[in-house]
Amino acid sequence: MEKLELRYEGKAKRVYATDQSEYFWVAYKDDATALNGKKKGQIADKGEVNNQLSALFFEEIEKAGILTHFVKVLSDRDMLVRCLDMIPLEVVVRNIVAGSLAQRLGVEEGFVLSQPVVELYYKDDELGDPLVNESHVAAMGWASDANTKEIQVLGLEINKILRAILVKAGIDLIDFKLEFGVLDGKVYLGDEISPDTCRYWDMETREKLDKDRFRRDLGGVEEAYQEVFRRVKKVLAKA
Ligand code: UDP
């Protein structure tokens, strides 16, 4: 597989064309941004953790019969993925209140929701990814009604898969963000599943093991990313 021209550079990844038009080469970076791009920095070896941890999660999700863009790991920091026609929405699934939901509802972080909550956000950096509902999505034509339903159902299924793994690693999955795309008329999970895009709390100590350590200047950022990767690897090696 040959890496060709850079097609897209995001905040945490570079996407390159390959010699096969149906695949992209994704290179994970150590760059980190938060607060809608106002806070910038680097997290040492984040690219390696996010690439390999995402690969482990994608494999487990595929095993459960859900399509993902993941094809294979190419190196510590690189993976091969299928090219998708991306749906311009972020699907956030929440089990415990944190972050923007705590602020929006005036509820304390850590409040346990009686059932998972699914939210849709319109992907637009300039607007700061506004919260939208199904009616906005339909009226704006961002996704078909069927695909809007499907990505929310898949979000909830993926929540169950991830929680089942993470509970064995002693980690509570607080919330996470997914992105989906379409290929040959079918919905695929895209993007990544990592401590950049999820909130993980240690089940015993309630210590944060995710990007909130960077967002909130809590220190121990690299160590938290490594710790999640180490624990998940161990759980899946035993499975
Ligand atoms: N999230 C993300 N990218 C975004 C916004 C949110 O990966 O652009 C993730 C975030 O890491 C968390 C979940 O989605 O796991 C919910 O985030 P929230 O809405 O609480 O926003 P935040 O507090 O991160 O601004």
PDB file of C-alpha atoms and ligand atoms in Angstrom:
ATOM      1  CA  MET A   1       0.000   0.000   0.000  1.00  0.00           C
ATOM      2  CA  GLU A   2       1.471   3.317  -1.065  1.00  0.00           C
ATOM      3  CA  LYS A   3       0.828   6.619   0.730  1.00  0.00           C
ATOM      4  CA  LEU A   4       0.087   9.346  -1.849  1.00  0.00           C
ATOM      5  CA  GLU A   5      -0.952  13.005  -1.546  1.00  0.00           C
ATOM      6  CA  LEU A   6      -2.380  14.584   1.607  1.00  0.00           C
ATOM      7  CA  ARG A   7      -6.143  14.893   1.120  1.00  0.00           C
ATOM      8  CA  TYR A   8      -7.233  16.394   4.414  1.00  0.00           C
ATOM      9  CA  GLU A   9      -5.631  17.562   7.632  1.00  0.00           C
ATOM     10  CA  GLY A  10      -7.786  17.653  10.737  1.00  0.00           C
ATOM     11  CA  LYS A  11      -6.929  18.555  14.327  1.00  0.00           C
ATOM     12  CA  ALA A  12      -5.754  15.070  15.275  1.00  0.00           C
ATOM     13  CA  LYS A  13      -5.218  13.200  11.999  1.00  0.00           C
ATOM     14  CA  ARG A  14      -3.884  13.518   8.474  1.00  0.00           C
ATOM     15  CA  VAL A  15      -5.677  11.655   5.698  1.00  0.00           C
ATOM     16  CA  TYR A  16      -3.753  10.606   2.584  1.00  0.00           C
ATOM     17  CA  ALA A  17      -4.843   9.095  -0.721  1.00  0.00           C
ATOM     18  CA  THR A  18      -3.434   5.648  -1.543  1.00  0.00           C
ATOM     19  CA  ASP A  19      -2.748   3.757  -4.763  1.00  0.00           C
ATOM     20  CA  GLN A  20      -6.187   2.146  -4.300  1.00  0.00           C
ATOM     21  CA  SER A  21      -8.919   4.763  -4.695  1.00  0.00           C
ATOM     22  CA  GLU A  22     -11.308   3.091  -2.250  1.00  0.00           C
ATOM     23  CA  TYR A  23      -8.880   3.399   0.685  1.00  0.00           C
ATOM     24  CA  PHE A  24      -7.400   6.269   2.706  1.00  0.00           C
ATOM     25  CA  TRP A  25      -4.224   6.188   4.786  1.00  0.00           C
ATOM     26  CA  VAL A  26      -4.914   7.816   8.178  1.00  0.00           C
ATOM     27  CA  ALA A  27      -1.939   9.128  10.187  1.00  0.00           C
ATOM     28  CA  TYR A  28      -2.710   9.958  13.834  1.00  0.00           C
ATOM     29  CA  LYS A  29      -0.965  13.055  15.265  1.00  0.00           C
ATOM     30  CA  ASP A  30       0.073  14.049  18.787  1.00  0.00           C
ATOM     31  CA  ASP A  31      -1.558  17.485  18.317  1.00  0.00           C
ATOM     32  CA  ALA A  32      -4.403  18.249  20.677  1.00  0.00           C
ATOM     33  CA  THR A  33      -6.942  21.057  20.600  1.00  0.00           C
ATOM     34  CA  ALA A  34      -9.757  21.932  22.965  1.00  0.00           C
ATOM     35  CA  LEU A  35     -12.221  24.713  23.713  1.00  0.00           C
ATOM     36  CA  ASN A  36     -13.188  24.932  20.055  1.00  0.00           C
ATOM     37  CA  GLY A  37      -9.559  25.280  18.941  1.00  0.00           C
ATOM     38  CA  LYS A  38      -8.669  28.036  21.455  1.00  0.00           C
ATOM     39  CA  LYS A  39      -6.400  25.688  23.457  1.00  0.00           C
ATOM     40  CA  LYS A  40      -3.634  23.964  21.504  1.00  0.00           C
ATOM     41  CA  GLY A  41      -0.889  21.565  22.563  1.00  0.00           C
ATOM     42  CA  GLN A  42       0.741  18.191  22.117  1.00  0.00           C
ATOM     43  CA  ILE A  43       0.187  14.961  24.005  1.00  0.00           C
ATOM     44  CA  ALA A  44       3.267  12.722  23.698  1.00  0.00           C
ATOM     45  CA  ASP A  45       2.535   9.433  21.898  1.00  0.00           C
ATOM     46  CA  LYS A  46      -1.199  10.229  21.643  1.00  0.00           C
ATOM     47  CA  GLY A  47      -1.104   9.302  17.955  1.00  0.00           C
ATOM     48  CA  GLU A  48       0.095   5.807  18.781  1.00  0.00           C
ATOM     49  CA  VAL A  49      -2.495   5.241  21.499  1.00  0.00           C
ATOM     50  CA  ASN A  50      -5.417   6.644  19.503  1.00  0.00           C
ATOM     51  CA  ASN A  51      -4.526   4.644  16.389  1.00  0.00           C
ATOM     52  CA  GLN A  52      -4.076   1.326  18.171  1.00  0.00           C
ATOM     53  CA  LEU A  53      -6.892   1.740  20.687  1.00  0.00           C
ATOM     54  CA  SER A  54      -9.307   2.755  17.913  1.00  0.00           C
ATOM     55  CA  ALA A  55      -8.217  -0.314  15.932  1.00  0.00           C
ATOM     56  CA  LEU A  56      -8.994  -2.590  18.917  1.00  0.00           C
ATOM     57  CA  PHE A  57     -12.444  -1.035  19.363  1.00  0.00           C
ATOM     58  CA  PHE A  58     -13.226  -1.114  15.628  1.00  0.00           C
ATOM     59  CA  GLU A  59     -12.373  -4.836  15.554  1.00  0.00           C
ATOM     60  CA  GLU A  60     -14.740  -5.554  18.448  1.00  0.00           C
ATOM     61  CA  ILE A  61     -17.517  -3.485  16.845  1.00  0.00           C
ATOM     62  CA  GLU A  62     -17.052  -5.343  13.538  1.00  0.00           C
ATOM     63  CA  LYS A  63     -17.277  -8.654  15.407  1.00  0.00           C
ATOM     64  CA  ALA A  64     -20.721  -7.540  16.600  1.00  0.00           C
ATOM     65  CA  GLY A  65     -21.806  -7.147  12.957  1.00  0.00           C
ATOM     66  CA  ILE A  66     -21.552  -3.346  12.652  1.00  0.00           C
ATOM     67  CA  LEU A  67     -19.741  -1.999   9.576  1.00  0.00           C
ATOM     68  CA  THR A  68     -16.732   0.254  10.213  1.00  0.00           C
ATOM     69  CA  HIS A  69     -14.257   2.036   7.951  1.00  0.00           C
ATOM     70  CA  PHE A  70     -11.332   0.218   9.595  1.00  0.00           C
ATOM     71  CA  VAL A  71      -9.353  -2.103   7.296  1.00  0.00           C
ATOM     72  CA  LYS A  72      -6.023  -2.685   9.059  1.00  0.00           C
ATOM     73  CA  VAL A  73      -3.265  -1.188  11.152  1.00  0.00           C
ATOM     74  CA  LEU A  74      -0.348  -0.041   8.964  1.00  0.00           C
ATOM     75  CA  SER A  75       2.071   1.063  11.699  1.00  0.00           C
ATOM     76  CA  ASP A  76       2.032   2.323  15.292  1.00  0.00           C
ATOM     77  CA  ARG A  77       0.449   5.591  14.154  1.00  0.00           C
ATOM     78  CA  ASP A  78      -1.207   4.698  10.858  1.00  0.00           C
ATOM     79  CA  MET A  79      -4.283   2.783   9.758  1.00  0.00           C
ATOM     80  CA  LEU A  80      -5.922   1.959   6.449  1.00  0.00           C
ATOM     81  CA  VAL A  81      -9.614   2.850   6.163  1.00  0.00           C
ATOM     82  CA  ARG A  82     -12.377   2.728   3.566  1.00  0.00           C
ATOM     83  CA  CYS A  83     -13.330   6.072   1.989  1.00  0.00           C
ATOM     84  CA  LEU A  84     -16.790   7.045   3.173  1.00  0.00           C
ATOM     85  CA  ASP A  85     -19.163   9.793   2.159  1.00  0.00           C
ATOM     86  CA  MET A  86     -19.272  11.379   5.607  1.00  0.00           C
ATOM     87  CA  ILE A  87     -22.547  12.410   7.268  1.00  0.00           C
ATOM     88  CA  PRO A  88     -21.895  15.914   8.713  1.00  0.00           C
ATOM     89  CA  LEU A  89     -23.118  14.976  12.193  1.00  0.00           C
ATOM     90  CA  GLU A  90     -21.517  13.982  15.487  1.00  0.00           C
ATOM     91  CA  VAL A  91     -23.425  11.348  17.435  1.00  0.00           C
ATOM     92  CA  VAL A  92     -22.799  11.716  21.172  1.00  0.00           C
ATOM     93  CA  VAL A  93     -23.913   8.961  23.544  1.00  0.00           C
ATOM     94  CA  ARG A  94     -23.951   9.640  27.278  1.00  0.00           C
ATOM     95  CA  ASN A  95     -24.281   7.339  30.294  1.00  0.00           C
ATOM     96  CA  ILE A  96     -23.264   9.795  33.006  1.00  0.00           C
ATOM     97  CA  VAL A  97     -23.620  13.577  32.913  1.00  0.00           C
ATOM     98  CA  ALA A  98     -20.429  15.519  32.135  1.00  0.00           C
ATOM     99  CA  GLY A  99     -19.103  18.353  30.000  1.00  0.00           C
ATOM    100  CA  SER A 100     -21.584  20.339  27.942  1.00  0.00           C
ATOM    101  CA  LEU A 101     -24.607  18.393  29.231  1.00  0.00           C
ATOM    102  CA  ALA A 102     -23.767  19.295  32.831  1.00  0.00           C
ATOM    103  CA  GLN A 103     -23.697  22.958  31.804  1.00  0.00           C
ATOM    104  CA  ARG A 104     -26.791  22.818  29.601  1.00  0.00           C
ATOM    105  CA  LEU A 105     -28.999  21.095  32.172  1.00  0.00           C
ATOM    106  CA  GLY A 106     -27.425  22.583  35.303  1.00  0.00           C
ATOM    107  CA  VAL A 107     -26.761  19.079  36.624  1.00  0.00           C
ATOM    108  CA  GLU A 108     -23.598  18.090  38.452  1.00  0.00           C
ATOM    109  CA  GLU A 109     -20.957  16.043  36.631  1.00  0.00           C
ATOM    110  CA  GLY A 110     -21.274  12.422  37.700  1.00  0.00           C
ATOM    111  CA  PHE A 111     -25.086  12.276  37.760  1.00  0.00           C
ATOM    112  CA  VAL A 112     -25.992   8.791  36.521  1.00  0.00           C
ATOM    113  CA  LEU A 113     -28.598   8.919  33.741  1.00  0.00           C
ATOM    114  CA  SER A 114     -31.415   6.346  34.086  1.00  0.00           C
ATOM    115  CA  GLN A 115     -30.881   5.409  30.418  1.00  0.00           C
ATOM    116  CA  PRO A 116     -28.324   6.404  27.782  1.00  0.00           C
ATOM    117  CA  VAL A 117     -28.901   9.728  26.035  1.00  0.00           C
ATOM    118  CA  VAL A 118     -28.172  10.178  22.305  1.00  0.00           C
ATOM    119  CA  GLU A 119     -27.506  13.633  20.870  1.00  0.00           C
ATOM    120  CA  LEU A 120     -26.782  14.936  17.377  1.00  0.00           C
ATOM    121  CA  TYR A 121     -24.454  17.850  16.660  1.00  0.00           C
ATOM    122  CA  TYR A 122     -23.963  19.514  13.274  1.00  0.00           C
ATOM    123  CA  LYS A 123     -20.267  19.375  12.343  1.00  0.00           C
ATOM    124  CA  ASP A 124     -19.195  22.943  11.753  1.00  0.00           C
ATOM    125  CA  ASP A 125     -16.101  24.353  13.473  1.00  0.00           C
ATOM    126  CA  GLU A 126     -17.079  27.994  12.877  1.00  0.00           C
ATOM    127  CA  LEU A 127     -20.431  27.427  14.586  1.00  0.00           C
ATOM    128  CA  GLY A 128     -18.832  25.338  17.357  1.00  0.00           C
ATOM    129  CA  ASP A 129     -20.747  22.154  16.342  1.00  0.00           C
ATOM    130  CA  PRO A 130     -24.293  23.178  17.409  1.00  0.00           C
ATOM    131  CA  LEU A 131     -26.692  20.692  19.003  1.00  0.00           C
ATOM    132  CA  VAL A 132     -29.435  19.774  16.518  1.00  0.00           C
ATOM    133  CA  ASN A 133     -32.387  17.400  16.417  1.00  0.00           C
ATOM    134  CA  GLU A 134     -33.800  15.014  13.797  1.00  0.00           C
ATOM    135  CA  SER A 135     -36.089  17.712  12.448  1.00  0.00           C
ATOM    136  CA  HIS A 136     -33.120  20.041  11.738  1.00  0.00           C
ATOM    137  CA  VAL A 137     -31.279  17.178  10.040  1.00  0.00           C
ATOM    138  CA  ALA A 138     -34.276  16.365   7.816  1.00  0.00           C
ATOM    139  CA  ALA A 139     -35.048  19.998   6.973  1.00  0.00           C
ATOM    140  CA  MET A 140     -31.415  20.753   6.106  1.00  0.00           C
ATOM    141  CA  GLY A 141     -30.976  17.490   4.187  1.00  0.00           C
ATOM    142  CA  TRP A 142     -27.823  16.518   6.173  1.00  0.00           C
ATOM    143  CA  ALA A 143     -28.881  12.839   6.211  1.00  0.00           C
ATOM    144  CA  SER A 144     -31.845  10.730   5.120  1.00  0.00           C
ATOM    145  CA  ASP A 145     -34.450   9.949   7.797  1.00  0.00           C
ATOM    146  CA  ALA A 146     -33.443   6.276   7.681  1.00  0.00           C
ATOM    147  CA  ASN A 147     -29.742   7.053   8.158  1.00  0.00           C
ATOM    148  CA  THR A 148     -30.487   9.532  10.973  1.00  0.00           C
ATOM    149  CA  LYS A 149     -32.388   6.782  12.795  1.00  0.00           C
ATOM    150  CA  GLU A 150     -29.695   4.189  12.059  1.00  0.00           C
ATOM    151  CA  ILE A 151     -26.754   6.219  13.366  1.00  0.00           C
ATOM    152  CA  GLN A 152     -28.556   6.727  16.674  1.00  0.00           C
ATOM    153  CA  VAL A 153     -29.412   3.027  16.999  1.00  0.00           C
ATOM    154  CA  LEU A 154     -25.798   2.152  16.133  1.00  0.00           C
ATOM    155  CA  GLY A 155     -24.578   4.672  18.720  1.00  0.00           C
ATOM    156  CA  LEU A 156     -26.548   2.845  21.416  1.00  0.00           C
ATOM    157  CA  GLU A 157     -25.335  -0.582  20.256  1.00  0.00           C
ATOM    158  CA  ILE A 158     -21.726   0.609  20.196  1.00  0.00           C
ATOM    159  CA  ASN A 159     -22.252   1.995  23.707  1.00  0.00           C
ATOM    160  CA  LYS A 160     -23.121  -1.522  24.910  1.00  0.00           C
ATOM    161  CA  ILE A 161     -20.090  -3.057  23.166  1.00  0.00           C
ATOM    162  CA  LEU A 162     -17.653  -0.474  24.548  1.00  0.00           C
ATOM    163  CA  ARG A 163     -19.090  -0.594  28.077  1.00  0.00           C
ATOM    164  CA  ALA A 164     -18.798  -4.392  28.166  1.00  0.00           C
ATOM    165  CA  ILE A 165     -15.068  -4.116  27.378  1.00  0.00           C
ATOM    166  CA  LEU A 166     -14.358  -1.115  29.579  1.00  0.00           C
ATOM    167  CA  VAL A 167     -16.102  -2.463  32.680  1.00  0.00           C
ATOM    168  CA  LYS A 168     -13.587  -5.343  32.632  1.00  0.00           C
ATOM    169  CA  ALA A 169     -10.837  -2.734  32.473  1.00  0.00           C
ATOM    170  CA  GLY A 170     -12.222  -0.989  35.566  1.00  0.00           C
ATOM    171  CA  ILE A 171     -13.334   2.006  33.503  1.00  0.00           C
ATOM    172  CA  ASP A 172     -16.720   3.769  33.404  1.00  0.00           C
ATOM    173  CA  LEU A 173     -17.663   5.014  29.937  1.00  0.00           C
ATOM    174  CA  ILE A 174     -19.148   8.423  30.717  1.00  0.00           C
ATOM    175  CA  ASP A 175     -19.838   9.613  27.158  1.00  0.00           C
ATOM    176  CA  PHE A 176     -18.366   9.497  23.657  1.00  0.00           C
ATOM    177  CA  LYS A 177     -18.664  10.884  20.136  1.00  0.00           C
ATOM    178  CA  LEU A 178     -19.009   8.932  16.890  1.00  0.00           C
ATOM    179  CA  GLU A 179     -19.018   9.901  13.231  1.00  0.00           C
ATOM    180  CA  PHE A 180     -20.588   7.889  10.425  1.00  0.00           C
ATOM    181  CA  GLY A 181     -20.444   7.807   6.643  1.00  0.00           C
ATOM    182  CA  VAL A 182     -22.103   6.021   3.749  1.00  0.00           C
ATOM    183  CA  LEU A 183     -20.537   3.560   1.296  1.00  0.00           C
ATOM    184  CA  ASP A 184     -22.501   1.662  -1.364  1.00  0.00           C
ATOM    185  CA  GLY A 185     -25.736   2.769   0.300  1.00  0.00           C
ATOM    186  CA  LYS A 186     -24.754   1.349   3.716  1.00  0.00           C
ATOM    187  CA  VAL A 187     -23.915   3.214   6.933  1.00  0.00           C
ATOM    188  CA  TYR A 188     -20.368   2.696   8.279  1.00  0.00           C
ATOM    189  CA  LEU A 189     -18.772   3.887  11.507  1.00  0.00           C
ATOM    190  CA  GLY A 190     -15.846   6.220  10.709  1.00  0.00           C
ATOM    191  CA  ASP A 191     -13.393   8.514  12.544  1.00  0.00           C
ATOM    192  CA  GLU A 192     -11.848   7.190  15.796  1.00  0.00           C
ATOM    193  CA  ILE A 193     -12.728   5.934  19.288  1.00  0.00           C
ATOM    194  CA  SER A 194     -10.064   7.139  21.703  1.00  0.00           C
ATOM    195  CA  PRO A 195      -9.455   9.171  24.866  1.00  0.00           C
ATOM    196  CA  ASP A 196      -9.795  12.244  22.586  1.00  0.00           C
ATOM    197  CA  THR A 197     -13.396  11.363  21.765  1.00  0.00           C
ATOM    198  CA  CYS A 198     -14.604   9.575  24.909  1.00  0.00           C
ATOM    199  CA  ARG A 199     -14.734  10.289  28.626  1.00  0.00           C
ATOM    200  CA  TYR A 200     -13.333   7.471  30.746  1.00  0.00           C
ATOM    201  CA  TRP A 201     -13.340   7.508  34.554  1.00  0.00           C
ATOM    202  CA  ASP A 202     -11.567   4.970  36.739  1.00  0.00           C
ATOM    203  CA  MET A 203     -14.385   3.004  38.394  1.00  0.00           C
ATOM    204  CA  GLU A 204     -12.757   3.039  41.824  1.00  0.00           C
ATOM    205  CA  THR A 205     -10.913   6.345  42.104  1.00  0.00           C
ATOM    206  CA  ARG A 206     -13.212   8.330  39.689  1.00  0.00           C
ATOM    207  CA  GLU A 207      -9.983   9.699  38.205  1.00  0.00           C
ATOM    208  CA  LYS A 208     -10.392  11.059  34.668  1.00  0.00           C
ATOM    209  CA  LEU A 209      -8.499   9.027  32.046  1.00  0.00           C
ATOM    210  CA  ASP A 210      -9.238  11.089  28.932  1.00  0.00           C
ATOM    211  CA  LYS A 211      -8.853  14.419  27.183  1.00  0.00           C
ATOM    212  CA  ASP A 212     -10.462  16.303  30.079  1.00  0.00           C
ATOM    213  CA  ARG A 213      -7.005  16.068  31.710  1.00  0.00           C
ATOM    214  CA  PHE A 214      -5.733  18.241  28.827  1.00  0.00           C
ATOM    215  CA  ARG A 215      -8.841  20.453  28.551  1.00  0.00           C
ATOM    216  CA  ARG A 216      -8.802  21.198  32.287  1.00  0.00           C
ATOM    217  CA  ASP A 217      -4.999  21.228  32.880  1.00  0.00           C
ATOM    218  CA  LEU A 218      -5.149  18.326  35.331  1.00  0.00           C
ATOM    219  CA  GLY A 219      -1.670  16.957  34.465  1.00  0.00           C
ATOM    220  CA  GLY A 220      -0.835  13.308  33.833  1.00  0.00           C
ATOM    221  CA  VAL A 221      -2.358  13.480  30.345  1.00  0.00           C
ATOM    222  CA  GLU A 222       0.071  11.102  28.573  1.00  0.00           C
ATOM    223  CA  GLU A 223      -0.088   8.652  31.466  1.00  0.00           C
ATOM    224  CA  ALA A 224      -3.899   8.564  31.345  1.00  0.00           C
ATOM    225  CA  TYR A 225      -3.932   7.792  27.599  1.00  0.00           C
ATOM    226  CA  GLN A 226      -1.334   5.030  28.095  1.00  0.00           C
ATOM    227  CA  GLU A 227      -3.236   3.605  31.057  1.00  0.00           C
ATOM    228  CA  VAL A 228      -6.511   3.215  29.127  1.00  0.00           C
ATOM    229  CA  PHE A 229      -4.665   1.588  26.213  1.00  0.00           C
ATOM    230  CA  ARG A 230      -2.785  -0.778  28.533  1.00  0.00           C
ATOM    231  CA  ARG A 231      -5.957  -1.874  30.369  1.00  0.00           C
ATOM    232  CA  VAL A 232      -8.066  -2.376  27.207  1.00  0.00           C
ATOM    233  CA  LYS A 233      -5.269  -4.319  25.496  1.00  0.00           C
ATOM    234  CA  LYS A 234      -5.057  -6.594  28.526  1.00  0.00           C
ATOM    235  CA  VAL A 235      -8.833  -7.225  28.599  1.00  0.00           C
ATOM    236  CA  LEU A 236      -8.976  -8.025  24.879  1.00  0.00           C
ATOM    237  CA  ALA A 237      -5.862 -10.222  24.971  1.00  0.00           C
ATOM    238  CA  LYS A 238      -7.639 -12.395  27.554  1.00  0.00           C
ATOM    239  CA  ALA A 239     -10.933 -12.544  25.596  1.00  0.00           C
TER     240      ALA A 239
HETATM  241  N1  UDP B   1     -16.554  15.173  21.749  1.00  0.00           N
HETATM  242  C1  UDP B   1     -15.655  15.007  20.711  1.00  0.00           C
HETATM  243  N2  UDP B   1     -15.549  16.002  19.777  1.00  0.00           N
HETATM  244  C2  UDP B   1     -16.288  17.133  19.814  1.00  0.00           C
HETATM  245  C3  UDP B   1     -17.196  17.306  20.890  1.00  0.00           C
HETATM  246  C4  UDP B   1     -17.314  16.299  21.839  1.00  0.00           C
HETATM  247  O1  UDP B   1     -14.983  13.988  20.613  1.00  0.00           O
HETATM  248  O2  UDP B   1     -16.163  17.979  18.914  1.00  0.00           O
HETATM  249  C5  UDP B   1     -16.709  14.108  22.763  1.00  0.00           C
HETATM  250  C6  UDP B   1     -16.113  14.505  24.098  1.00  0.00           C
HETATM  251  O3  UDP B   1     -14.793  14.066  24.224  1.00  0.00           O
HETATM  252  C7  UDP B   1     -17.014  13.778  25.068  1.00  0.00           C
HETATM  253  C8  UDP B   1     -18.378  13.718  24.362  1.00  0.00           C
HETATM  254  O4  UDP B   1     -18.086  13.898  22.976  1.00  0.00           O
HETATM  255  O5  UDP B   1     -16.556  12.462  25.278  1.00  0.00           O
HETATM  256  C9  UDP B   1     -19.362  14.744  24.843  1.00  0.00           C
HETATM  257  O6  UDP B   1     -18.771  16.012  24.791  1.00  0.00           O
HETATM  258  P1  UDP B   1     -19.519  17.308  25.357  1.00  0.00           P
HETATM  259  O7  UDP B   1     -20.741  17.567  24.540  1.00  0.00           O
HETATM  260  O8  UDP B   1     -19.707  17.168  26.814  1.00  0.00           O
HETATM  261  O9  UDP B   1     -18.579  18.500  24.981  1.00  0.00           O
HETATM  262  P2  UDP B   1     -17.253  19.082  25.667  1.00  0.00           P
HETATM  263  O10 UDP B   1     -17.473  19.152  27.116  1.00  0.00           O
HETATM  264  O11 UDP B   1     -16.193  18.108  25.247  1.00  0.00           O
HETATM  265  O12 UDP B   1     -17.138  20.402  24.984  1.00  0.00           O
END
